[in-house]
XYZ file of C-alpha atoms in Angstrom:
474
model
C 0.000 0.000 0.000
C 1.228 3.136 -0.429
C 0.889 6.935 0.913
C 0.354 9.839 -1.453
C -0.608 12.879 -0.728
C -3.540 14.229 -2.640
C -2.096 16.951 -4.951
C -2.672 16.136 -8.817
C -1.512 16.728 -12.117
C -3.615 19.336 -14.613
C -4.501 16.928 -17.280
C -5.646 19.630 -19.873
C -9.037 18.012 -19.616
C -11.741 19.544 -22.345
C -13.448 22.397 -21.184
C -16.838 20.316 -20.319
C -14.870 18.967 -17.371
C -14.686 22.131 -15.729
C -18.632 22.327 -15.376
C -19.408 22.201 -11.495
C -19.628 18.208 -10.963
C -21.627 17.008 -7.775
C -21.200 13.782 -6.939
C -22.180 11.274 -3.796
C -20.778 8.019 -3.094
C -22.873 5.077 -3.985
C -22.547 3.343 -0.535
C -24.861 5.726 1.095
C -28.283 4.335 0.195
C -29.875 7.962 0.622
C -30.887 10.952 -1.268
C -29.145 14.002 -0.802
C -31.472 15.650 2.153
C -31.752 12.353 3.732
C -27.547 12.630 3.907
C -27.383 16.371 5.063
C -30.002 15.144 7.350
C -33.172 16.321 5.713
C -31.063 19.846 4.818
C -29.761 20.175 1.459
C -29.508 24.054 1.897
C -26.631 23.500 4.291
C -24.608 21.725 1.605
C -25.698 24.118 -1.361
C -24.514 27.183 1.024
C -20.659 25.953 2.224
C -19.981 25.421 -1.310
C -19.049 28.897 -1.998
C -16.476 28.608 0.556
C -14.936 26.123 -1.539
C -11.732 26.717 -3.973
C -9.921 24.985 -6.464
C -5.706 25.930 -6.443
C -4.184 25.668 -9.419
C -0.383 25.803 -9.707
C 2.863 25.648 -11.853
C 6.328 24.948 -10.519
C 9.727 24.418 -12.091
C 10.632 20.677 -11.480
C 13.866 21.224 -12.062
C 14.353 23.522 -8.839
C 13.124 20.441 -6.588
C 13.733 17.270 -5.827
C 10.734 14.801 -6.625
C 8.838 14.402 -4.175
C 8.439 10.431 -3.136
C 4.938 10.446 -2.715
C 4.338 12.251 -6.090
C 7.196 10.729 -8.338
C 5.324 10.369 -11.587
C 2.213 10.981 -11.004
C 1.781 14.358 -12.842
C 2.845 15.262 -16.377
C 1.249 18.448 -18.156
C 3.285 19.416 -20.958
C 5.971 17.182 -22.396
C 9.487 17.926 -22.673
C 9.341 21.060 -20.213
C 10.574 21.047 -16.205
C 7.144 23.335 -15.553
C 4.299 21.305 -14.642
C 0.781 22.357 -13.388
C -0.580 21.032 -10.421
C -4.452 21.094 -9.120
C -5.689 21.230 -5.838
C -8.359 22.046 -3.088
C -8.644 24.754 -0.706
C -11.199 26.879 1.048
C -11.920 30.542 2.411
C -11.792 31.122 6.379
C -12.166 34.953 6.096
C -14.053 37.679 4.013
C -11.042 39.681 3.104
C -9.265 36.736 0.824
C -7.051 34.644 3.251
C -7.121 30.531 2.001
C -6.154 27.626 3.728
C -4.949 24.697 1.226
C -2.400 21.972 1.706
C 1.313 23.416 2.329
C 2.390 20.576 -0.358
C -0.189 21.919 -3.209
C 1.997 25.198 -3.206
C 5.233 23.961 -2.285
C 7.569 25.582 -4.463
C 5.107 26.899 -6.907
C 6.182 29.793 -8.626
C 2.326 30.839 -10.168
C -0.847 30.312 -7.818
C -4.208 30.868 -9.222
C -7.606 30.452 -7.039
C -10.736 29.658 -9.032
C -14.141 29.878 -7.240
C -17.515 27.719 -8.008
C -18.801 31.119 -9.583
C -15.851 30.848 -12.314
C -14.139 33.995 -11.136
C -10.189 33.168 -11.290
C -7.603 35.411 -8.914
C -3.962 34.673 -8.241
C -2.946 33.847 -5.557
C 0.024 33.986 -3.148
C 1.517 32.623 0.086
C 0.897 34.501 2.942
C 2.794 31.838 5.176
C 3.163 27.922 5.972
C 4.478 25.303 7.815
C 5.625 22.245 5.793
C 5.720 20.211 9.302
C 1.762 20.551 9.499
C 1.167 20.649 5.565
C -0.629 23.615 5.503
C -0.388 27.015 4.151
C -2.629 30.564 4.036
C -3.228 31.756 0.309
C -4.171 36.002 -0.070
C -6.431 36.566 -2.747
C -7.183 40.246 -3.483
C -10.784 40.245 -4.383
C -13.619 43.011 -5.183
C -15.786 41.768 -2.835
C -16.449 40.750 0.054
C -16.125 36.315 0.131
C -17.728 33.737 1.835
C -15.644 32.153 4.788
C -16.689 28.720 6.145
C -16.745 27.926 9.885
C -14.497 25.962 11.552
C -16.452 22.963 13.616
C -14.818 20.999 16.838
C -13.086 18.308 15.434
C -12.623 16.848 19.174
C -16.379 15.805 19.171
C -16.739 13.608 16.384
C -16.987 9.876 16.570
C -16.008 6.778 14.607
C -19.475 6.581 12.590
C -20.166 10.459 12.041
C -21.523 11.289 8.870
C -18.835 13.757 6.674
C -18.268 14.973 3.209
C -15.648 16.109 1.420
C -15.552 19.307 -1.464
C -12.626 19.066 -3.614
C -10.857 19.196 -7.065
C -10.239 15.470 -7.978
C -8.184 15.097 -10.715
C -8.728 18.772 -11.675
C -11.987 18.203 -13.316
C -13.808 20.790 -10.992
C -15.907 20.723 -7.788
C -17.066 17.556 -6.646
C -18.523 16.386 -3.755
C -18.274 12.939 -1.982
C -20.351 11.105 1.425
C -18.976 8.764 3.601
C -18.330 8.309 7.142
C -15.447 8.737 9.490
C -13.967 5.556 9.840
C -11.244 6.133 12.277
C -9.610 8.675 14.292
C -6.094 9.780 15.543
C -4.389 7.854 13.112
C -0.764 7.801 12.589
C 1.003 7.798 8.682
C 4.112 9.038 9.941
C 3.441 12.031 8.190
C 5.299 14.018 10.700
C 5.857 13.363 14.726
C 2.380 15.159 15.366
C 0.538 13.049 13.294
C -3.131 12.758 14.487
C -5.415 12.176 11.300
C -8.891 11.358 10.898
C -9.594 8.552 8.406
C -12.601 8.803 6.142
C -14.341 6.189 3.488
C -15.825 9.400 1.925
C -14.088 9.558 -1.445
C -10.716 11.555 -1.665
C -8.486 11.736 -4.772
C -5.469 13.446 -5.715
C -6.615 17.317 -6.384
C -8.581 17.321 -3.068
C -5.358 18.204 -1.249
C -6.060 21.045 1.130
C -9.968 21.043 0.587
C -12.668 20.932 3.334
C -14.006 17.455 5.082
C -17.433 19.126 6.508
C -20.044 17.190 8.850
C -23.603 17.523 8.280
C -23.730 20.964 10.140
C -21.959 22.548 7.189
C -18.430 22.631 9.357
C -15.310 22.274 8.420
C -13.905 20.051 10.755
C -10.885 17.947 8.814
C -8.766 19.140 5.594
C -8.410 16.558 3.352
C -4.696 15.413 2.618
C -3.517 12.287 2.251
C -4.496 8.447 1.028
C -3.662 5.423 1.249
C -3.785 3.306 -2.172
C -1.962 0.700 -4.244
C -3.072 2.974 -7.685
C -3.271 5.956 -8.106
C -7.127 6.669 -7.054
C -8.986 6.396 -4.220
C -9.571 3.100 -2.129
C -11.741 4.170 -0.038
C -8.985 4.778 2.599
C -8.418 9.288 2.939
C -6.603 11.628 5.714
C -8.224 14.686 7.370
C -5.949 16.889 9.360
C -8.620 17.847 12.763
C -9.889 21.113 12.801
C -8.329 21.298 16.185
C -4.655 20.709 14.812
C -5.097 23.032 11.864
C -6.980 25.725 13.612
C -3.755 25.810 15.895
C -1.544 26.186 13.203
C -3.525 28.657 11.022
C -4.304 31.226 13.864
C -0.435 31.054 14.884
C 0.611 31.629 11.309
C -2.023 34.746 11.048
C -1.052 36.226 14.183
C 3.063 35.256 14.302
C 3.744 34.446 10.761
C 5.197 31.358 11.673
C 3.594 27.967 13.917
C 5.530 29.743 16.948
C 4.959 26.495 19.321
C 6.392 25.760 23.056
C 9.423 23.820 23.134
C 10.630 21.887 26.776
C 14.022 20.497 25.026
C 13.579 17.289 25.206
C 13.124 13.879 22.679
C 10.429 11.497 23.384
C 9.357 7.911 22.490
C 6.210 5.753 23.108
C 6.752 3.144 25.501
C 6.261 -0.150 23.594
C 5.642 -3.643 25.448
C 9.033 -4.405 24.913
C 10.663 -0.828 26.716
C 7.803 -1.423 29.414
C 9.133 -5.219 30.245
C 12.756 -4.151 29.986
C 11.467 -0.932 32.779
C 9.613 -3.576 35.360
C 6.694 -1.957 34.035
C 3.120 -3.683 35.146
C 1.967 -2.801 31.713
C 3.171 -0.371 29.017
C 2.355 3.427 29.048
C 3.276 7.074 28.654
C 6.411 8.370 26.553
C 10.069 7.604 27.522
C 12.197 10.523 27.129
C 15.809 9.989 24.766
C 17.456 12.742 25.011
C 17.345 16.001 27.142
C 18.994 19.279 26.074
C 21.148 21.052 28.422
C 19.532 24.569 27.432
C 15.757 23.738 27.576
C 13.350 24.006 30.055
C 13.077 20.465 31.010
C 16.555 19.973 31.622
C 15.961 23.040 34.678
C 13.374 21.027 35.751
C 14.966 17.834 36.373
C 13.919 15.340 33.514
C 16.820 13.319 33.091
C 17.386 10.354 30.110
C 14.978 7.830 30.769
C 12.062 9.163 32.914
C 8.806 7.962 31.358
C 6.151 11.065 30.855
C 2.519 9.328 32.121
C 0.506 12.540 32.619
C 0.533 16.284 31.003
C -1.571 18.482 33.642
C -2.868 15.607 35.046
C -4.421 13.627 32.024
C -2.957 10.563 30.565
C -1.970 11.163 27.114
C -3.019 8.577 24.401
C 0.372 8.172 22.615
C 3.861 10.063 22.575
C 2.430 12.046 19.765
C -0.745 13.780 21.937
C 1.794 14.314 24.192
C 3.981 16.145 22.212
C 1.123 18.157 20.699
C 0.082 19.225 24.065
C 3.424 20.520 24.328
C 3.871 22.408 21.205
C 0.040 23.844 21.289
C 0.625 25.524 25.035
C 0.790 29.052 24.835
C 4.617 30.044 25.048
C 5.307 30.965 29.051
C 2.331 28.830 30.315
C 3.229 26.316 33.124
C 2.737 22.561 32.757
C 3.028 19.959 35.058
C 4.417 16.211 33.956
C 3.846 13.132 36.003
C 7.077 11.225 35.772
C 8.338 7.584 36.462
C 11.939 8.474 37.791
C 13.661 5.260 38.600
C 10.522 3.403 39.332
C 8.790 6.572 41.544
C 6.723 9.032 40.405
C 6.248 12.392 41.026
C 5.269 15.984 39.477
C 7.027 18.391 37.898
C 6.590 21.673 37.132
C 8.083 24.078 35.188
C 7.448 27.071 32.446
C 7.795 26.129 28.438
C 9.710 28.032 26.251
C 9.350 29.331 22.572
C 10.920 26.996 19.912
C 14.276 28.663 19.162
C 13.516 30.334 15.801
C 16.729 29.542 13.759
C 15.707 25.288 14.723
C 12.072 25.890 13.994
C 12.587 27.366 10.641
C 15.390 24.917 9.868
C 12.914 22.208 9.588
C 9.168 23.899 8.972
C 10.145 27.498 7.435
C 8.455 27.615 3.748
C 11.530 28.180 1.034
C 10.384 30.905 -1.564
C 10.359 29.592 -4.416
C 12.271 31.005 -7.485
C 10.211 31.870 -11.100
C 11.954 29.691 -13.930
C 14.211 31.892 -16.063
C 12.176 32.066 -19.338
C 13.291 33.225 -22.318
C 11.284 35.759 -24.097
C 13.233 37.162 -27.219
C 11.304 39.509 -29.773
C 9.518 36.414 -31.376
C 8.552 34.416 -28.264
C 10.662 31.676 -28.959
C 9.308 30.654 -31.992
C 10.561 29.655 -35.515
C 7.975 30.591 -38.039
C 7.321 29.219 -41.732
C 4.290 29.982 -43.901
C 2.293 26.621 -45.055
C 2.545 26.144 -48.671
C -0.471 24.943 -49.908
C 0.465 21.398 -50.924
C 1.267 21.153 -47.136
C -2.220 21.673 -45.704
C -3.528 18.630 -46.060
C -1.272 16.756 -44.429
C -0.850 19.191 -41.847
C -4.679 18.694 -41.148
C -5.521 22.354 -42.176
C -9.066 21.692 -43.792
C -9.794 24.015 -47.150
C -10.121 27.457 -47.070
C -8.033 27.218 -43.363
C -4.531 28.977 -43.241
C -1.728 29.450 -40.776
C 1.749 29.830 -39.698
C 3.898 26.922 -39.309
C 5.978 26.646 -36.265
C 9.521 25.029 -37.139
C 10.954 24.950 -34.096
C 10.485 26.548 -30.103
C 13.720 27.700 -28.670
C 13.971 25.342 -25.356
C 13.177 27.322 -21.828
C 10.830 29.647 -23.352
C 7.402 30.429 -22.536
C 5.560 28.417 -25.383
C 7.933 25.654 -24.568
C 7.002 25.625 -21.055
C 3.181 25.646 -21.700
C 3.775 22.445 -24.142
C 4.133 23.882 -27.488
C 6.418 22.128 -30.210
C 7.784 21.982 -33.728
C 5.207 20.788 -36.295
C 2.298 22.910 -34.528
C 0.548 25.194 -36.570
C -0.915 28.950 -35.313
C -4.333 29.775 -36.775
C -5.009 32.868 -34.957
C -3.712 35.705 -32.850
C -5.882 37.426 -30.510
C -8.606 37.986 -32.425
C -6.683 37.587 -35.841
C -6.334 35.111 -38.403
C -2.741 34.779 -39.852
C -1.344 33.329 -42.812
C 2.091 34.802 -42.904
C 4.721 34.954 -40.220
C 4.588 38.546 -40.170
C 1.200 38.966 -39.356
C 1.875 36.486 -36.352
C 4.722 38.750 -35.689
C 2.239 41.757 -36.043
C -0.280 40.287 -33.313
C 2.518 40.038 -30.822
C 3.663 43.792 -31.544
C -0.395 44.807 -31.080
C -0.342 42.921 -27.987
C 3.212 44.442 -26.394
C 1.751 48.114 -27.392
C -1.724 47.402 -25.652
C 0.322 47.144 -22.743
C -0.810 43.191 -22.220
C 0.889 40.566 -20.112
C -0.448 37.928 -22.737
C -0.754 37.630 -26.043
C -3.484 34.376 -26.709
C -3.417 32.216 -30.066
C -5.148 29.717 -31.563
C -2.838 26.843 -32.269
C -3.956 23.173 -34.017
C -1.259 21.030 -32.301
C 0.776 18.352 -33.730
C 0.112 15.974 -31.032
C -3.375 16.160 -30.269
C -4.901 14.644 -27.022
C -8.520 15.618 -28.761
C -9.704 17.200 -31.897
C -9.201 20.445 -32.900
C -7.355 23.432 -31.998
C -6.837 24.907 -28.320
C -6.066 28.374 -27.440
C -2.429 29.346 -25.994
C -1.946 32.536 -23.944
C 1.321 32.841 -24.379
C 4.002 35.486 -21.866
C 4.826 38.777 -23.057
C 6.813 40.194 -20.261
């Protein structure tokens, strides 16, 4: 079986696909309002508060990512790649929250809503540790947020759904139930997932799981599949986790958490024998530093952590989210197992040192491609004779411009155009002649635009018929 996190590739899917699709699982026997609980409306109104990410990044600047490896490709024979994914609004003025791994290294963001309107996007901060990151939209009007529900009340059994981008073909929603909760994929030491049968796919990355109240309480990213679709096995991160994380990086820029100094370990049956233990419990601290808090305190190599401020917690991992998620200067109390005693101890937590934090969480800007944008785009242009048209596919009475060849690393390269493709238009202009593609491009740079669009017929085609390129001025 194998891990992925939900991020897919942009297939170039025809525009039909990007209709709004609704869908519900087949293993709820219900209609929709018996699902929402006899309240459609509630489902109808989140949806709003739904997004779908879009990005491009430079492949060549990153190593591939394990979970990922093959699993994309847009445009052939170019390092920049277009991903899709999921995210949703959590306040009026434009701020996003969306999987930290949809945008990681991204060097273009765009954020389309259900109402078609497309803005771009950018980082407003992350934390790769808790896979999540804040987008800033700049929008005209005032958006729809979604509420955040308590993650900490729901139980194995609770109806959910999930709002997402699968596969980049557009909104889609899916039923299920949660299946399980707290689980561990070793995603990162805080791992504390909720598992869901309700369908999620690569493209939901960073998109809401609501319950029937219309709340978000999970966001969707990971699964668990031997292919590359959905078993029926997906990863919520709580509410409660990401709610932490998003209101520290709003307010601090950065996940800002409190930090005792020490390394910890579950106690497994086999540590508890070796102890004397009557039965296996709490964490069993490796290694203490001699700056942190802990160390002051007297936690010494060894002890075994059974209670944070007097509650047992259920694995090493609760434990060492209790730590991180206490405000920075709070006192805690740990009930220790010192050398078969235990007793209390008390002490203030500290804030993460910055320079560690930010060694292994701190979001790395990423850098635009270098794209090369001489006078002519990039492109090698040849008129098509008219014995040519036919087997170029150009249908009678149809002209255009032959391109001969795309200068590698430039913008029509990168956005998957090639040798043997033919332009029939630019902007609103047919062209038979080189120099009237040339004279579009000119018109274009003197309107002042940022694009210049053309219609091309490709040589490859996926489907029939031409597609329209807009194609980097600046």
């Amino acid at each position: 079986m194998i891990m992925k996190r939900c991020r897919a590739p942009f297939w170039g899917l025809n525009a039909v696909l990007a209709t709004i699709v609704v869908l519900w699982t087949s293993g709820l026997p219900a209609r929709a309002d018996d699902i929402a609980g006899g309240k459609p409306d509630t489902i109808q109104a989140v949806l709003p508060t739904v997004v779908n990410v879009t990005v491009r990044k430079d492949e060549a600047a990153t190593a591939p990512d394990p979970v990922e490896a093959g699993a994309n490709v847009s445009t052939p024979a170019t390092n920049i790649k277009t991903y899709v994914g999921s995210g949703f609004v959590i306040d009026p003025s434009g701020l996003i929250v969306t999987n930290y791994h949809v945008v990681e290294n991204a060097f273009e963001i765009n954020v389309t809503f259900t109402d078609g309107t497309r803005l771009p996007g950018k980082i407003s901060s992350g934390s790769r540790l808790a896979d999540l990151a804040l987008l800033k939209v700049d929008a005209d009007h005032t958006l729809m947020a979604a509420q955040w529900g308590d993650s900490d009340l729901l139980q194995v059994g609770d109806q959910v759904f999930v709002a997402g981008n699968p596969f980049g073909i557009g909104l889609s929603l899916s039923a299920g139930i949660v299946s399980a909760l707290n689980r561990n994929i070793q995603n990162s030491p805080y791992d504390d997932l909720i598992q869901t049968d309700a369908t999620i796919n690569h493209g939901n990355s960073g998109g809401p799981l609501f319950d029937m109240q219309g709340k978000v309480v999970g966001v969707n990213s990971a699964i668990i599949s031997p292919t590359a679709g959905s078993a029926g096995i997906g990863f919520a991160e709580p509410a409660s986790s990401a709610r932490f994380v998003i209101d520290q990086l709003r307010k601090y820029g950065w996940v800002r958490p409190s930090w005792i100094g020490v390394k910890l370990q579950q106690v497994s049956p086999e540590i508890g024998e070796a102890l004397g233990m009557a039965r296996p419990e709490g964490a069993i601290v490796s290694w203490v530093l001699p700056t942190g808090p802990a160390k002051q305190a007297g936690l010494t190599i060894g002890d075994v952590i059974t209670r944070f401020n007097g509650r047992p917690p259920s694995d090493d991992r609760a434990l060492l989210r209790n730590i991180a998620s206490t405000p920075v200067g709070n006192m805690i109390t740990l009930t220790v197992r010192h050398e078969g005693e235990i007793h209390d101890l008390s002490f203030a937590t500290m804030q993460w040192p910055r320079d560690q934090w930010d060694a292994r969480d701190a979001p790395v800007a990423p850098q635009r491609p270098k794209i090369v944008i001489p006078p002519d785009l990039g492109l090698s242009l040849t008129p098509v004779e008219a014995d040519q048209k036919r087997g170029l596919g150009l249908e009678d009475g149809l002209n255009g411009v032959l391109v001969k060849e795309v200068t590698p690393g430039s913008d029509p390269a990168n956005r998957g155009m090639t040798g043997g493709d033919i332009i029939l238009r630019v902007q609103d202009q047919p062209v038979a002649t080189p120099a009237a593609v040339q004279a579009g491009i000119d018109a274009a740079r003197a309107a002042k635009r940022e694009y210049v669009a053309m219609l091309i017929l490709p040589k490859v085609r996926e489907v029939p018929g031409p597609k329209w390129v807009a194609l980097q001025l600046e």
